[in-house]
Coordinates of C-alpha atoms in Angstrom, one line a residue:
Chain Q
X1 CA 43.3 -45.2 -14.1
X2 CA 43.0 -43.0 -17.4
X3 CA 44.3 -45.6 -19.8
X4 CA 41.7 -48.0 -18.0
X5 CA 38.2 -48.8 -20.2
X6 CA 35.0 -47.8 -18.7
X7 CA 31.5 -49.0 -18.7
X8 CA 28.4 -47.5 -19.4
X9 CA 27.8 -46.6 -15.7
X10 CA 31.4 -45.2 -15.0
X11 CA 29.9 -41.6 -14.1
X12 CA 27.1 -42.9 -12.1
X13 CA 29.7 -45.3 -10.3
X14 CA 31.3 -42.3 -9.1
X15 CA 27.9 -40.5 -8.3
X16 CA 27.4 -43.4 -6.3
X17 CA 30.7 -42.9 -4.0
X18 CA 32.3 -45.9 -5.6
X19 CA 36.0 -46.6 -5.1
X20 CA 37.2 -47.4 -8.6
X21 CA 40.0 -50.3 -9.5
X22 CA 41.6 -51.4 -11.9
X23 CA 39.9 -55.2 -13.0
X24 CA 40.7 -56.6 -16.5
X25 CA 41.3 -53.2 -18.2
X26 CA 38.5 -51.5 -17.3
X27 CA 38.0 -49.4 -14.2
X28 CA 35.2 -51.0 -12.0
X29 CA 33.9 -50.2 -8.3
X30 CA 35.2 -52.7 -6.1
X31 CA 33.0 -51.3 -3.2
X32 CA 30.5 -48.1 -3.1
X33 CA 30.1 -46.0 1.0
X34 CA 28.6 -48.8 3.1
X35 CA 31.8 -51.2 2.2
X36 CA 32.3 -54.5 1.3
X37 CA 30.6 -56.0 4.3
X38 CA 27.2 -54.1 3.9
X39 CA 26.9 -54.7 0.5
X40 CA 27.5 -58.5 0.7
X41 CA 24.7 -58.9 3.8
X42 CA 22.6 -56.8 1.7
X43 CA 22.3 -58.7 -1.2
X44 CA 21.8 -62.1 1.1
X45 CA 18.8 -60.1 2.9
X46 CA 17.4 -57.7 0.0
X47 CA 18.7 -57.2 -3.3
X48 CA 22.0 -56.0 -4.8
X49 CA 22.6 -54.1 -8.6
X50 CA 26.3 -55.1 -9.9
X51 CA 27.5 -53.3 -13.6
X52 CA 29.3 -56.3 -14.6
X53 CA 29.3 -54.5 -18.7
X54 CA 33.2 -55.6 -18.7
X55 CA 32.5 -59.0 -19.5
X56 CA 32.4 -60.4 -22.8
X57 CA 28.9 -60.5 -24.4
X58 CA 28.9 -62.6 -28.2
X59 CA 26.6 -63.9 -30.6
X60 CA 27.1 -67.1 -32.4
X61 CA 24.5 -66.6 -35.4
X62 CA 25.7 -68.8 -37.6
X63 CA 23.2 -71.8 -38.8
X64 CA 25.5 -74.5 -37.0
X65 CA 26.3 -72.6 -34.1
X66 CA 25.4 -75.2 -31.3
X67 CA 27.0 -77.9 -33.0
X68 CA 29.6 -75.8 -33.6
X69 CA 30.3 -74.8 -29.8
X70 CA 30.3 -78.4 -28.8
X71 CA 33.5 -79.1 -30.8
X72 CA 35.0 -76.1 -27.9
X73 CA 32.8 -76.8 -24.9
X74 CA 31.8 -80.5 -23.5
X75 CA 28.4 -79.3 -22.8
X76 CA 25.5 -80.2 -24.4
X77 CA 24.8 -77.0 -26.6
X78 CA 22.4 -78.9 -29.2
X79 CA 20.0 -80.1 -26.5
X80 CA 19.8 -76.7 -24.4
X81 CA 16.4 -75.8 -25.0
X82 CA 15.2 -72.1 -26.6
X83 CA 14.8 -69.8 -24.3
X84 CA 17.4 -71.6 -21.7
X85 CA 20.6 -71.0 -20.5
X86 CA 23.8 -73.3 -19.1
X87 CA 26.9 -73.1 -17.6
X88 CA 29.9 -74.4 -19.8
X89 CA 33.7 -74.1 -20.1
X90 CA 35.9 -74.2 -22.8
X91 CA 38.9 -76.8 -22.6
X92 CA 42.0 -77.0 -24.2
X93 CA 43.8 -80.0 -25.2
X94 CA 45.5 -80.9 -22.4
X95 CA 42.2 -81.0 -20.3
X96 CA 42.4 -78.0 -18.7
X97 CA 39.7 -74.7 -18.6
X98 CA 40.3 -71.9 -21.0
X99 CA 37.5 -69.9 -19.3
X100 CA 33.9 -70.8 -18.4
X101 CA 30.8 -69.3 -19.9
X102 CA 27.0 -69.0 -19.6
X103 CA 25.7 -70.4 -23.4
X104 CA 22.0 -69.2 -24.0
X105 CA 19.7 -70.8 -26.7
X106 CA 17.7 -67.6 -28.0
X107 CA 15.9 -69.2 -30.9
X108 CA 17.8 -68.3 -34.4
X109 CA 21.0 -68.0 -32.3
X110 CA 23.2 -68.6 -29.1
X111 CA 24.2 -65.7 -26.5
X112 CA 27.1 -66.4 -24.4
X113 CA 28.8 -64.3 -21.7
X114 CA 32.2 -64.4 -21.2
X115 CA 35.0 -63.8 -18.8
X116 CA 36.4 -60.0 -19.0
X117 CA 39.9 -60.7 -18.6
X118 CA 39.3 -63.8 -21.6
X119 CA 37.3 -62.1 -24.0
X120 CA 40.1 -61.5 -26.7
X121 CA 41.3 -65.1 -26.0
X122 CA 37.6 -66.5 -26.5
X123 CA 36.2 -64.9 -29.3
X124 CA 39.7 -66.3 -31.2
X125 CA 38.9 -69.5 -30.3
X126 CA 35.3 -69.0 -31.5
X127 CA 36.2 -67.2 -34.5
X128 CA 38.7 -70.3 -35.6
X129 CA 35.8 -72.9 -34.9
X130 CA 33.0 -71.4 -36.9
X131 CA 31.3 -68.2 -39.1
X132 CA 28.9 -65.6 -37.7
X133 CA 30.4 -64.7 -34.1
X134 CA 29.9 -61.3 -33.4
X135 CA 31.2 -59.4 -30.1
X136 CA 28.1 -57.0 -28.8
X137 CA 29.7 -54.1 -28.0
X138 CA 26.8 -51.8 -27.7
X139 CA 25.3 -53.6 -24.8
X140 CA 25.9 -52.8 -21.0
X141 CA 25.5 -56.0 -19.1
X142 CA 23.8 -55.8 -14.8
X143 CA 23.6 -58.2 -12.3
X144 CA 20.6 -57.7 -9.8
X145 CA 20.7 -60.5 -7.2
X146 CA 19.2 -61.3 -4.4
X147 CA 15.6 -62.4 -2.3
X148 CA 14.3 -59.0 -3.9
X149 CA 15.6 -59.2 -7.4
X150 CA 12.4 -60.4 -8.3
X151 CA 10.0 -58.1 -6.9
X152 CA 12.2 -54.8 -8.1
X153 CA 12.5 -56.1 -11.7
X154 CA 9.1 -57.0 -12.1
X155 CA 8.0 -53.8 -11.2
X156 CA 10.0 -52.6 -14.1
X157 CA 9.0 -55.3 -16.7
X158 CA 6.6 -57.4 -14.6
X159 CA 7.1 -60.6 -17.1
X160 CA 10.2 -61.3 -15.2
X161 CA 8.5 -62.4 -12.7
X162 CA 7.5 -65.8 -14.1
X163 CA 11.0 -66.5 -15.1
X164 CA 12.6 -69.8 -13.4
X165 CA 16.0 -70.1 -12.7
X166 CA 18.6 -70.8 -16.1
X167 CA 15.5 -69.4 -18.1
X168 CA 16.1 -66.4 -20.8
X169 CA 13.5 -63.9 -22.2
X170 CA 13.8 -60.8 -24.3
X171 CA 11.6 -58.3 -22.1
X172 CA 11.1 -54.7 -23.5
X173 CA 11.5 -51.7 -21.0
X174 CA 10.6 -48.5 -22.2
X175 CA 11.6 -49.3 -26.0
X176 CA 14.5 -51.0 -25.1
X177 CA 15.1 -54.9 -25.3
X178 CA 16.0 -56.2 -22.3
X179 CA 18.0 -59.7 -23.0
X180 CA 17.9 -60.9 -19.2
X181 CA 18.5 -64.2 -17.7
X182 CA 17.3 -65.6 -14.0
X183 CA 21.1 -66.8 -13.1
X184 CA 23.6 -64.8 -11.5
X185 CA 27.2 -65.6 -9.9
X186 CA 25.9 -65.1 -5.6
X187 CA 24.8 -68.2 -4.5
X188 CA 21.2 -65.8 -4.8
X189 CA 18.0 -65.7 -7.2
X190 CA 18.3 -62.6 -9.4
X191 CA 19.4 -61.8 -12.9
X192 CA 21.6 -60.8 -15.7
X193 CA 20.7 -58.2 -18.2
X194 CA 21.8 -56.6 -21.0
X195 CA 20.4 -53.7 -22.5
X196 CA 21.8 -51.0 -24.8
X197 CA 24.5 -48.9 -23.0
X198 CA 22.5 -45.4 -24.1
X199 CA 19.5 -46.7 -21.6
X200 CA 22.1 -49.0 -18.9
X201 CA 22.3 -45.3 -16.7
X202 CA 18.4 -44.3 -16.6
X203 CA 17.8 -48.5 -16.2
X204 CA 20.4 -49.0 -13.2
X205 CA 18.5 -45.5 -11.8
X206 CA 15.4 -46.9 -11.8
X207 CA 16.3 -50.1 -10.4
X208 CA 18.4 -48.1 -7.5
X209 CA 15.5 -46.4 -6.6
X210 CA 13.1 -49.6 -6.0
X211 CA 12.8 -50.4 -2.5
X212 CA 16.2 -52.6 -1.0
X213 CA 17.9 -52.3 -3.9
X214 CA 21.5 -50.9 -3.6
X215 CA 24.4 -51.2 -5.6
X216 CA 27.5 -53.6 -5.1
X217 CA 31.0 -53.8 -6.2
X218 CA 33.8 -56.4 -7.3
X219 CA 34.5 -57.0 -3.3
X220 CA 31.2 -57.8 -2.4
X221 CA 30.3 -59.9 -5.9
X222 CA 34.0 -61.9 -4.6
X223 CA 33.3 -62.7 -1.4
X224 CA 29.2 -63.8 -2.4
X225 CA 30.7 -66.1 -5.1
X226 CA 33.5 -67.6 -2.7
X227 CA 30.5 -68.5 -0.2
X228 CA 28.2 -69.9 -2.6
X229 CA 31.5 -72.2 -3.8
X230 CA 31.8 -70.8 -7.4
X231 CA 34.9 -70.7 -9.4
X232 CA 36.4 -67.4 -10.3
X233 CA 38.8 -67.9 -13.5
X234 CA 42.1 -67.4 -13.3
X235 CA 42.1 -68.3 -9.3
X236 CA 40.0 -71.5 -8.4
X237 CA 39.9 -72.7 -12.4
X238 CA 42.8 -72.0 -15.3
X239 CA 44.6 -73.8 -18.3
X240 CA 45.8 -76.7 -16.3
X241 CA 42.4 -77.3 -14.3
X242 CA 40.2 -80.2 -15.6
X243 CA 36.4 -79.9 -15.0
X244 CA 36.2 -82.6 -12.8
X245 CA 39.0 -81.6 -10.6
X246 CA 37.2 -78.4 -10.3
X247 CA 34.0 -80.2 -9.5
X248 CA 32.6 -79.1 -12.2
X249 CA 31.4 -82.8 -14.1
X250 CA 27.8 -82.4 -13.2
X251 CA 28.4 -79.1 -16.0
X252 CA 29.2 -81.9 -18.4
X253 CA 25.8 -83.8 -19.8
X254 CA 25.7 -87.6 -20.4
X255 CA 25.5 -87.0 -24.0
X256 CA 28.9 -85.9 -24.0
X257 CA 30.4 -88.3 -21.7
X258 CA 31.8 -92.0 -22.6
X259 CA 28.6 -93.9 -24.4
X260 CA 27.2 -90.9 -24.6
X261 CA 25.5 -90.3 -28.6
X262 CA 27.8 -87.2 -29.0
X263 CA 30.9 -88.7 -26.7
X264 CA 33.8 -86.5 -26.7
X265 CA 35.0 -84.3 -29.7
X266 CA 35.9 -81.5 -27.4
X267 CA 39.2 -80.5 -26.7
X268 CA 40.9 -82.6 -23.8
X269 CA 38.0 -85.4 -23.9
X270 CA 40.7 -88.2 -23.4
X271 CA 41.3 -86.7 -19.8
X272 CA 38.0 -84.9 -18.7
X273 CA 36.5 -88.7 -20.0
X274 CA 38.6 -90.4 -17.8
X275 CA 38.6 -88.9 -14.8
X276 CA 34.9 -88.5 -14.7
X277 CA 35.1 -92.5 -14.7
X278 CA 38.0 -92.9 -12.4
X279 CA 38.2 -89.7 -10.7
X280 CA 40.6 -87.4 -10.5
X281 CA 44.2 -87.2 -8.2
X282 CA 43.5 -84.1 -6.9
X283 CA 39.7 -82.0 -5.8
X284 CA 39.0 -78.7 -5.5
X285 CA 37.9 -78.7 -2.3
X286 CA 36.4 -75.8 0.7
X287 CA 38.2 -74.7 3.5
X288 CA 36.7 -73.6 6.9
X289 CA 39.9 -71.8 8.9
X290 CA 39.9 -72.8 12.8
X291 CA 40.8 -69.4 13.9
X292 CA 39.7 -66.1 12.7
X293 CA 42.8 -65.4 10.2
X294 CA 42.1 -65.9 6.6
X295 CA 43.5 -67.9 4.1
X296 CA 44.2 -66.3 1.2
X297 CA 44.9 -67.6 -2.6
X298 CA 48.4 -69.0 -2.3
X299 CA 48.8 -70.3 0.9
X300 CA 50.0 -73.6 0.7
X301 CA 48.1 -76.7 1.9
X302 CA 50.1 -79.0 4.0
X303 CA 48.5 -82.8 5.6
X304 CA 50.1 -82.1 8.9
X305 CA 51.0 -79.8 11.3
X306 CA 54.9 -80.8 10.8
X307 CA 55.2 -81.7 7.0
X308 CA 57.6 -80.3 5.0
X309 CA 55.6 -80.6 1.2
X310 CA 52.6 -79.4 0.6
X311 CA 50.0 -80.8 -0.3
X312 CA 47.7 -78.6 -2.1
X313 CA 47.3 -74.6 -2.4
X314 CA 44.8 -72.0 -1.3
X315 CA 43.0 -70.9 -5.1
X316 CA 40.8 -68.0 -3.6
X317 CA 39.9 -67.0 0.0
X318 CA 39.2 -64.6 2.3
X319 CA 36.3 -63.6 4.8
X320 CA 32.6 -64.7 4.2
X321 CA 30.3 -62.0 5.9
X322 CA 27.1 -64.7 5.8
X323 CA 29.6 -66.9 7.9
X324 CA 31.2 -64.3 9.4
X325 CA 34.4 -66.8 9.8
X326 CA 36.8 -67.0 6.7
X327 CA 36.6 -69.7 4.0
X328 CA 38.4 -70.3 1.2
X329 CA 38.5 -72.6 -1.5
X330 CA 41.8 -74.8 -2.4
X331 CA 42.8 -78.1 -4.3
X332 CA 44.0 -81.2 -2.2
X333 CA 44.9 -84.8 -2.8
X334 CA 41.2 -86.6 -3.5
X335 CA 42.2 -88.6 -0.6
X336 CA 42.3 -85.5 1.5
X337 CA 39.5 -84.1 -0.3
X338 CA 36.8 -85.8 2.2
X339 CA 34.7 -83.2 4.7
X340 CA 36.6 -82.9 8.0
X341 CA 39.6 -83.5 7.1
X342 CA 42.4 -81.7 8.7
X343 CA 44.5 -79.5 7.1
X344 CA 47.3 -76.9 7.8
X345 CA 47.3 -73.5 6.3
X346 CA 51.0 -71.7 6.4
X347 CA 49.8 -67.8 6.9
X348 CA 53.0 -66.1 7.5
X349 CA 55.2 -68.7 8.3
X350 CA 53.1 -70.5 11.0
X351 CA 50.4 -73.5 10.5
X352 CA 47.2 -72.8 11.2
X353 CA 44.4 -75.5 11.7
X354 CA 42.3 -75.6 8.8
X355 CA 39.2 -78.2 8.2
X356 CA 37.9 -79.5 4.2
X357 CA 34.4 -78.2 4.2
X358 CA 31.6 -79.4 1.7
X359 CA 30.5 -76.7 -1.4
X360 CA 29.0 -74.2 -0.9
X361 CA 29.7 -72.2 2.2
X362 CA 26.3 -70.8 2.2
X363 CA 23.5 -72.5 0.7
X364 CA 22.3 -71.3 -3.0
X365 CA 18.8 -70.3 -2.8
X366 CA 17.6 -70.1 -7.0
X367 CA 14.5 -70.0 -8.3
X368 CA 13.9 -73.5 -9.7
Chain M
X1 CA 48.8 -36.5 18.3
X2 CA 51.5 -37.5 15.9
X3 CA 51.4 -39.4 12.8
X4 CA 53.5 -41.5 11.2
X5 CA 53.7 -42.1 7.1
X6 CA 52.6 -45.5 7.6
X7 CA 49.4 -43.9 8.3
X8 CA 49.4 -45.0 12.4
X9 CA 48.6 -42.6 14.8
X10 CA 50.8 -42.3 18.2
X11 CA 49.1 -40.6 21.2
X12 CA 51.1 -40.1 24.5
X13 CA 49.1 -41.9 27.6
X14 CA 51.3 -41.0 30.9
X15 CA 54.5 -42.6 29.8
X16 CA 52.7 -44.7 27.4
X17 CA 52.4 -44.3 23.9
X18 CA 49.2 -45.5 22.3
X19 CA 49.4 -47.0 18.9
X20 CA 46.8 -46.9 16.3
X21 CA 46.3 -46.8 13.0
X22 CA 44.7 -43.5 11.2
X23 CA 41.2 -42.8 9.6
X24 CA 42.4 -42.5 6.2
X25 CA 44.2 -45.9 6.5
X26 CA 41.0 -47.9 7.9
X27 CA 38.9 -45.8 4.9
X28 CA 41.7 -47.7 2.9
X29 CA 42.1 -51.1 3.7
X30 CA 38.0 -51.5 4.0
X31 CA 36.4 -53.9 6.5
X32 CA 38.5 -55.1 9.0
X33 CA 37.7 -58.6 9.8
X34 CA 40.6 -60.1 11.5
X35 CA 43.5 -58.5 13.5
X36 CA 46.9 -60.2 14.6
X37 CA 48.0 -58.4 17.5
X38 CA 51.6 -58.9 19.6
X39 CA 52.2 -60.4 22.9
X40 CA 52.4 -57.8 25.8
X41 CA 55.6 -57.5 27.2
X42 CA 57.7 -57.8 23.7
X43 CA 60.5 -55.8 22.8
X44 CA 60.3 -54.8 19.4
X45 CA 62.4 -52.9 16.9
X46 CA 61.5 -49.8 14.8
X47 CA 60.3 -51.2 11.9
X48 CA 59.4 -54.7 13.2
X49 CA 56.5 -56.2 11.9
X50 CA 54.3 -56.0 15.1
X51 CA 50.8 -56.2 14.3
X52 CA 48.8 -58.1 11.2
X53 CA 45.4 -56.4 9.9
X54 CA 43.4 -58.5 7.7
X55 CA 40.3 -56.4 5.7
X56 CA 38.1 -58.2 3.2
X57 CA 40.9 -57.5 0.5
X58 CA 44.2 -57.9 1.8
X59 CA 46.3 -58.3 4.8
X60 CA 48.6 -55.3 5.7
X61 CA 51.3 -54.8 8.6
X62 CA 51.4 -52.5 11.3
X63 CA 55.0 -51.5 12.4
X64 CA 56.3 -50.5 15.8
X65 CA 56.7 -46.6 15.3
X66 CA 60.2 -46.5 17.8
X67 CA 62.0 -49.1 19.5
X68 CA 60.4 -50.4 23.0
X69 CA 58.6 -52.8 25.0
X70 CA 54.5 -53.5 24.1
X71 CA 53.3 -53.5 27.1
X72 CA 49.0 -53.9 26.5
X73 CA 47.6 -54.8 23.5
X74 CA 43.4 -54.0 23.1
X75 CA 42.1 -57.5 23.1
X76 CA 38.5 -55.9 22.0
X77 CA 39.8 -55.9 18.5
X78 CA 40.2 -60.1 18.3
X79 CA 36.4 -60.5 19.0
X80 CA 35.7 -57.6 17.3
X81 CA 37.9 -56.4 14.6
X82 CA 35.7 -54.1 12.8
X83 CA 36.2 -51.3 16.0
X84 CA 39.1 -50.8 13.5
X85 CA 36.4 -49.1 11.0
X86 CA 34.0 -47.9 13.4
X87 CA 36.6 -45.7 15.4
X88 CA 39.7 -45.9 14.9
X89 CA 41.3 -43.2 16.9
X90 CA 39.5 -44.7 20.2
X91 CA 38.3 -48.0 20.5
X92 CA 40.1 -49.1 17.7
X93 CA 43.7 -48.8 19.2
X94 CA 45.9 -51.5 18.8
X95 CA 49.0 -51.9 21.1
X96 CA 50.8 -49.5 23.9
X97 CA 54.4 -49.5 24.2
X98 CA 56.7 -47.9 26.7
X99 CA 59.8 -46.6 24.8
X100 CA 62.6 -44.5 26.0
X101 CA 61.5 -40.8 25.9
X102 CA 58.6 -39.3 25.3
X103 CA 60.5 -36.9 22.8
X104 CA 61.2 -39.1 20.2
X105 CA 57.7 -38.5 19.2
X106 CA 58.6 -35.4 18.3
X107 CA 60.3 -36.3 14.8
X108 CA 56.9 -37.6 13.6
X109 CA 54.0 -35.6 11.4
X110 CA 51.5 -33.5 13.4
X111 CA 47.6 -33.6 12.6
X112 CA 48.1 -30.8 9.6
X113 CA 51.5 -32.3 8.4
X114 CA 49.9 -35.6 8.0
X115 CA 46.5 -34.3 6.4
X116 CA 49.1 -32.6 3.7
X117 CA 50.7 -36.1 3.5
X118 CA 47.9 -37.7 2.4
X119 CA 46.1 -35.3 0.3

């Protein structure tokens, strides 16, 4: 753990009875006293504060940045409007995900979040594409989600308040700019905030001590995602993923599709085009378990009780606590892909009933 | 009590032994939230593979401390696995198994052995 990179917060992780792991170089609490569990139901019922300072925070300033960032992502960058924010990926020439991103319009430049474990990779790619990207280094980066995230910022900087979901604002606490956004990765309303690490410990304090807020770690911010059917990089999305196999084509605006005024000129378009016309030969798809015994990432997906091939793979899973029955997420055949359609796990060597569930798990409850 | 290195406890119950697994190891694994257990009446092997315990980050094994015959297994935990977390020295038990002495206990940790194991 002592070669590991820490956050900000690492000292007040600790204060806070966390159980440190490592997670993309850095050390980060995976879960604080009450447990995975707890901290998942509390976030669905109240409000939960995540340090999620190890991903990758970057500024494109340069004059063309938008136009710049569509040649890497086939999102509609030069439409987002100031002071909004919008999910993206980048692609790679094959058609598959390089990592997926939040892209903010702040006025005179773009503010993206990145994946930890991708950050080197990313900021190479950007770097080769155009001038003015600049890593922020200096900033640590929360997560407060949940029914309450609203009530316990606004106490703090009560503009938040007005914020709808995908919106961004600079909001100033106590001297110090706040650059939040109403998005999150739960499935929940809340935020994303980035302030300057010398004011993230007194911040995170004084949001810990509003009433139902308490903090979460990497289990709980897993397990939230999984129900609320988002990707995690690496797992449910990776280099040989298209967006639409992912599910993920509603990400990709008209603009940028076939006919669209700026069709294509991202990497992989000949693919990602196509199968957003014709659809793609294999779905990611959810997974509701008929018994009580997870399905993990890995276990292989098989059409019948008896078969010998599989036919798809597990890409995350595990236990949803808002369900309180496991779920996981997995890719099959589109013509498996349908809701209620069986399926057979193999969890250690025996098949186990399985059924295709629709996305999410848990229904998303944002601020719109 | 005596303890084993792979953190289970074994507690004598008339000619019984009562399998379970320790504090330390259900601080460890996290939430429990799904538990594989045996059929009664198996013989199983030192060693063997005998139990499955699933927590909200990974699944681990729990193996049969001596060679024998399960003989009950605690059915609470199926409905209700997180008895694993909440007490895990009571109702948290997970199989009992007749084996062929008592003694053979002996060669495992006792309660201050075990706490020195794991510090």
């Amino acid at each position: 753990m002592d070669d590991l990179l820490r956050t900000p917060l690492h000292d007040l992780h600790l204060e806070l009875g966390a159980r440190m792991v490592p997670f993309a170089g850095y050390a980060m609490p995976v879960q604080y006293r009450e447990g995975v569990l707890a901290e998942h139901r509390h976030c669905r019922a109240q409000a939960a504060l995540f340090d999620v300072s190890h991903m990758g925070q970057v500024i494109l300033g340069g004059r063309s940045a938008a136009q710049a960032l569509e040649a890497l992502v086939p999102v509609d960058v030069q439409g987002l409007a100031e002071r909004r924010q919008r999910y993206g990926f980048f692609t790679n020439e094959s058609g598959g995900i390089e990592d997926d991103l939040m892209i903010a319009n702040r006025g005179d430049h773009l503010f993206l979040v990145v994946n930890a474990a991708r950050k080197a990779a990313d900021l190479a790619l950007l770097e080769g594409a155009m001038a003015g990207v600049e890593a922020v280094t200096d900033r640590a980066l929360l997560a407060l989600q949940g029914p309450g995230a609203e009530a316990a910022l606004a106490a703090l900087v009560p503009s938040a308040a007005a914020m709808r979901f995908m919106d961004v604002a600079v909001l100033d606490w106590q001297g110090a700019a706040l650059w939040v956004s109403r998005s999150g990765y739960t499935g929940e309303d809340g935020y994303e905030i980035s302030l300057p690490e010398a004011r993230a410990v007194d911040f995170a304090r004084v949001l810990l001590a509003q009433p139902g807020v308490a903090p979460a770690g990497l289990g709980a911010r897993d397990s939230l995602r999984l129900e609320a059917g988002l990707c995690l990089y690496g797992h449910d999305i990776d280099a040989e993923t298209s967006p639409v196999e992912a599910g993920l084509g509603w990400a990709i605006q008209k603009v940028r599709r076939l006919g669209g005024a700026r069709e294509g000129g991202f990497p992989g378009a000949g693919r990602i085009l196509e199968e957003l016309v014709k659809g793609p030969a294999r779905r990611r798809v959810g997974l509701r378990p008929e018994g009580r015994a997870p399905m993990r990432e890995g276990v292989a997906l098989f059409a019948g009780e008896d078969e010998v091939e599989p036919v798809g793979r597990v890409t995350s899973g595990g236990f949803g606590p808002s369900l309180e029955a496991p779920i996981a997420m997995g890719y099959l055949p589109a013509a498996l892909a349908e809701p209620g359609t069986p399926v057979w796990g193999d969890v250690r060597g025996r098949r186990l009933p399985a059924r295709v569930a629709g996305l999410p798990f848990h229904s998303v409850n944002y601020r719109k | 009590m005596k303890f084993t290195e792979e953190h289970e406890w074994l507690r004598a119950e008339g000619e019984l032994v009562v399998v379970g697994i320790t504090e330390h190891a259900a601080e460890q694994l996290g939430d429990v939230v799904f538990v594989e257990l045996p059929e009664p009446e198996t013989m199983v092997a030192r060693g063997d593979e005998v139990c499955v315990i699933e927590s909200v980050k990974a699944a681990s094994d729990i193996l049969a401390p001596l060679d024998g015959e399960i003989v009950e297994v605690n059915a609470a935990l199926i409905e209700n696995p997180a008895l694993v977390n909440e007490d895990p020295l009571g109702d948290g038990w997970f199989f009992k198994m007749r084996i062929a002495e008592l003694g053979l206990l002996e060669e495992y940790m006792s309660e201050d052995e075990y706490k020195d194991f794991i510090e």
